[in-house]
CSV table of C-alpha atoms in Angstrom, one decimal:
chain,number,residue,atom,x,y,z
B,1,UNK,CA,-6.2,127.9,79.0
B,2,UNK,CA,-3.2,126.0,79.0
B,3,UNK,CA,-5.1,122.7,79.6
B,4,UNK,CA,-6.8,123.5,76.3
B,5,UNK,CA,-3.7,124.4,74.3
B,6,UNK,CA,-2.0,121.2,76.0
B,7,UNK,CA,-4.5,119.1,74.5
B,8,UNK,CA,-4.8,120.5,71.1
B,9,UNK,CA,-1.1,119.7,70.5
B,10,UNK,CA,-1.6,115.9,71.0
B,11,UNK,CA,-1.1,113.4,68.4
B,12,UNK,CA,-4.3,112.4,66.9
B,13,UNK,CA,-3.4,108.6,68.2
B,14,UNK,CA,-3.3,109.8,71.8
B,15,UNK,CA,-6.3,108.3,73.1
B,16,UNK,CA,-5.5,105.2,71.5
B,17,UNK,CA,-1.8,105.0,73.2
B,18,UNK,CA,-3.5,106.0,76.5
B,19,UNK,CA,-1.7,109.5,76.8
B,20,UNK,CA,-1.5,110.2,80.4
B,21,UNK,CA,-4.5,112.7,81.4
B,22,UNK,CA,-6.7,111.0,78.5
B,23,UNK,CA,-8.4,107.5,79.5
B,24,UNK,CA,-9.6,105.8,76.7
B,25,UNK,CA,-13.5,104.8,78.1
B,26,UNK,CA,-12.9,106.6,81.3
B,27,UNK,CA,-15.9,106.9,83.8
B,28,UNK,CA,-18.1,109.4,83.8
B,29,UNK,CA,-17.8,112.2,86.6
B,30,UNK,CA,-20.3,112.2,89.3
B,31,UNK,CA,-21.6,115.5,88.7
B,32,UNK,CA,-21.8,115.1,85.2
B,33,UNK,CA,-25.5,115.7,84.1
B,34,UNK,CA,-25.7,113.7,81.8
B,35,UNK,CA,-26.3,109.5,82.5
B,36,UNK,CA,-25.8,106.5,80.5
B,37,UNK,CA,-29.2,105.8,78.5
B,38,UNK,CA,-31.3,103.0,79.4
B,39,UNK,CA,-30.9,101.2,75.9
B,40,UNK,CA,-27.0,101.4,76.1
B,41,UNK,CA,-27.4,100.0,80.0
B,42,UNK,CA,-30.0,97.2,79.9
B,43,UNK,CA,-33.1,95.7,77.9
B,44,UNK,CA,-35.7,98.3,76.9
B,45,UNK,CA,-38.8,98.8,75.1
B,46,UNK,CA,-41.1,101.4,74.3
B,47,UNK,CA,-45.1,101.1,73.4
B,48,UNK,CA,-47.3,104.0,73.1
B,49,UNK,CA,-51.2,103.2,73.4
B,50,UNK,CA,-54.2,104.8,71.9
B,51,UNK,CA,-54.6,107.3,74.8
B,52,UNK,CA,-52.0,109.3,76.0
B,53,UNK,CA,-49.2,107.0,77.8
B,54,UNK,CA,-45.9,105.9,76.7
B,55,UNK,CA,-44.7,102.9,78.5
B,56,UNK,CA,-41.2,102.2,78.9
B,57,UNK,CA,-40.4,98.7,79.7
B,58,UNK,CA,-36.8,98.0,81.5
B,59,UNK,CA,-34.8,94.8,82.6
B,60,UNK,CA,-33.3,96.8,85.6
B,61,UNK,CA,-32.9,98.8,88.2
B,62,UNK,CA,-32.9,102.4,87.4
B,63,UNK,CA,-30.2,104.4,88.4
B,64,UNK,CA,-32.0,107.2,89.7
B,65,UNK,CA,-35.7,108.0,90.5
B,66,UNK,CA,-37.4,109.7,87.5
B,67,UNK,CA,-39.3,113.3,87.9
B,68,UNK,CA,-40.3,114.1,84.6
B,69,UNK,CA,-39.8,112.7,80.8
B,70,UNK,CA,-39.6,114.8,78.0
B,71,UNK,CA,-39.6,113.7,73.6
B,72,UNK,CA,-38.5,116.3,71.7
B,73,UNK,CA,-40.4,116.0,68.0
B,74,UNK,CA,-37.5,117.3,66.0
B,75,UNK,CA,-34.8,115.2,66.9
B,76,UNK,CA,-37.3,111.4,67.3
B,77,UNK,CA,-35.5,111.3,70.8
B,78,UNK,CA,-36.9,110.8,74.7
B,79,UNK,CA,-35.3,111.4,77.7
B,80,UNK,CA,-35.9,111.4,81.7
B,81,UNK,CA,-35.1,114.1,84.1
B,82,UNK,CA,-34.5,112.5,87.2
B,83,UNK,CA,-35.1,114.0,90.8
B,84,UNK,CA,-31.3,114.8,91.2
B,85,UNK,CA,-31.1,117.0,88.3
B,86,UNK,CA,-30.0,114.3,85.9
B,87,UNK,CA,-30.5,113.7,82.0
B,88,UNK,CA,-31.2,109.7,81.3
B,89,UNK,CA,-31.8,109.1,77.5
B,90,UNK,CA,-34.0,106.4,76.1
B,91,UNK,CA,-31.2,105.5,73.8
B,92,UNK,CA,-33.3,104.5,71.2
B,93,UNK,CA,-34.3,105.9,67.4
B,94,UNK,CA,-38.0,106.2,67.8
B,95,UNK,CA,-40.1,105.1,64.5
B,96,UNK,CA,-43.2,105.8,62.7
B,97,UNK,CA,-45.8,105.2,63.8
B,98,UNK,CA,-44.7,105.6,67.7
B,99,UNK,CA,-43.8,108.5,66.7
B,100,UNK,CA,-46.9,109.9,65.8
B,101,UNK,CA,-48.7,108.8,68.5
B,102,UNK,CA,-45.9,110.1,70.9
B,103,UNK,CA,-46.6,113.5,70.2
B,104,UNK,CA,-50.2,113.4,71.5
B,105,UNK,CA,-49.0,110.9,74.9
B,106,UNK,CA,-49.0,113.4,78.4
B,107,UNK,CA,-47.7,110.3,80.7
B,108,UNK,CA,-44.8,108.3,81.0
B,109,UNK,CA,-44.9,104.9,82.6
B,110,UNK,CA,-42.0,103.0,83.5
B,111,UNK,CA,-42.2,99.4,84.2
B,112,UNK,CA,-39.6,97.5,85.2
B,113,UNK,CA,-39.2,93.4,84.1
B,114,UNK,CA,-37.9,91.1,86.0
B,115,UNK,CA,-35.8,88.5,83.7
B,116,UNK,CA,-38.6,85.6,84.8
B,117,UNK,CA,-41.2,88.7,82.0
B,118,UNK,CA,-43.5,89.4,85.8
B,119,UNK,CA,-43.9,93.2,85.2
B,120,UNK,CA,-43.8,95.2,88.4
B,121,UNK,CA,-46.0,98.0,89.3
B,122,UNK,CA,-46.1,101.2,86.7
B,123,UNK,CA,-44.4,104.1,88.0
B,124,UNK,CA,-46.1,107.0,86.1
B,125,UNK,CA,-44.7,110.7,85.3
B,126,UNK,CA,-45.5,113.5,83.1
B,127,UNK,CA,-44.9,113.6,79.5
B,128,UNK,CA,-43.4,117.1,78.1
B,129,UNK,CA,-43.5,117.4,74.5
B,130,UNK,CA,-41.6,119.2,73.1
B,131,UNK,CA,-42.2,120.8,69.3
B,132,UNK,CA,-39.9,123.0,66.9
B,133,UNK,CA,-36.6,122.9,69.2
B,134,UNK,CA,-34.7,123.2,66.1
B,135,UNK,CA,-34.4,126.2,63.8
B,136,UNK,CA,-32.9,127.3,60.7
């Protein structure tokens, strides 16, 4: 509690002046569960085909292995749940007509580019969609 009251009585320029305790841009935690998105981290691209896969195209590495991905309708957003528990965002507004054919896709595949454009073998997970996440 006093942590809480502590910060509530800082000036509203505090991050700015680098108040001690507040680091402007500070690292995330390990445990947080929450990683940086692929689009904020490195290139990225998304194509959905006529069937039922969403491809994800990526410049590098990523930072954890992937279980399961999930695109929730309501909110035009996809995201990866990784093997360690993790949230990774795609990062990325997703459009019309992608969208559309998102909501019918049931697998994921991630394909990683090297910066020569050879494409590397398709690593392929389910696809959860999720519909009316939102209420009124």
């Amino acid at each position: 509690m006093a942590d809480t009251a502590q910060v509530n009585q800082l000036p509203e320029n505090a991050i700015e002046k680098g108040v001690k305790g507040i680091k402007k841009f500070q690292k995330m935690p390990p445990d947080t569960p929450v990683l940086p998105s692929l689009y904020t981290t490195m290139k990225t691209e998304l194509l959905v085909n006529d069937g039922n896969i969403a491809t994800v195209f990526h410049s590098k590495p990523l930072p954890q292995q992937i279980w399961w991905a999930e695109y929730d309708v309501d909110l035009s957003q996809m995201y990866f749940v990784t093997v360690k528990a993790k949230i990774l965002g795609l990062g990325m507004r997703i459009w019309d007509p992608i969208h559309t054919q998102l909501q019918h896709a049931k697998l994921a595949s991630l394909i990683k580019v090297s910066d020569d454009g050879k494409a590397g073998f398709p690593f392929v997970v389910p696809l959860v969609v999720r519909h009316f996440t939102l209420s009124d």
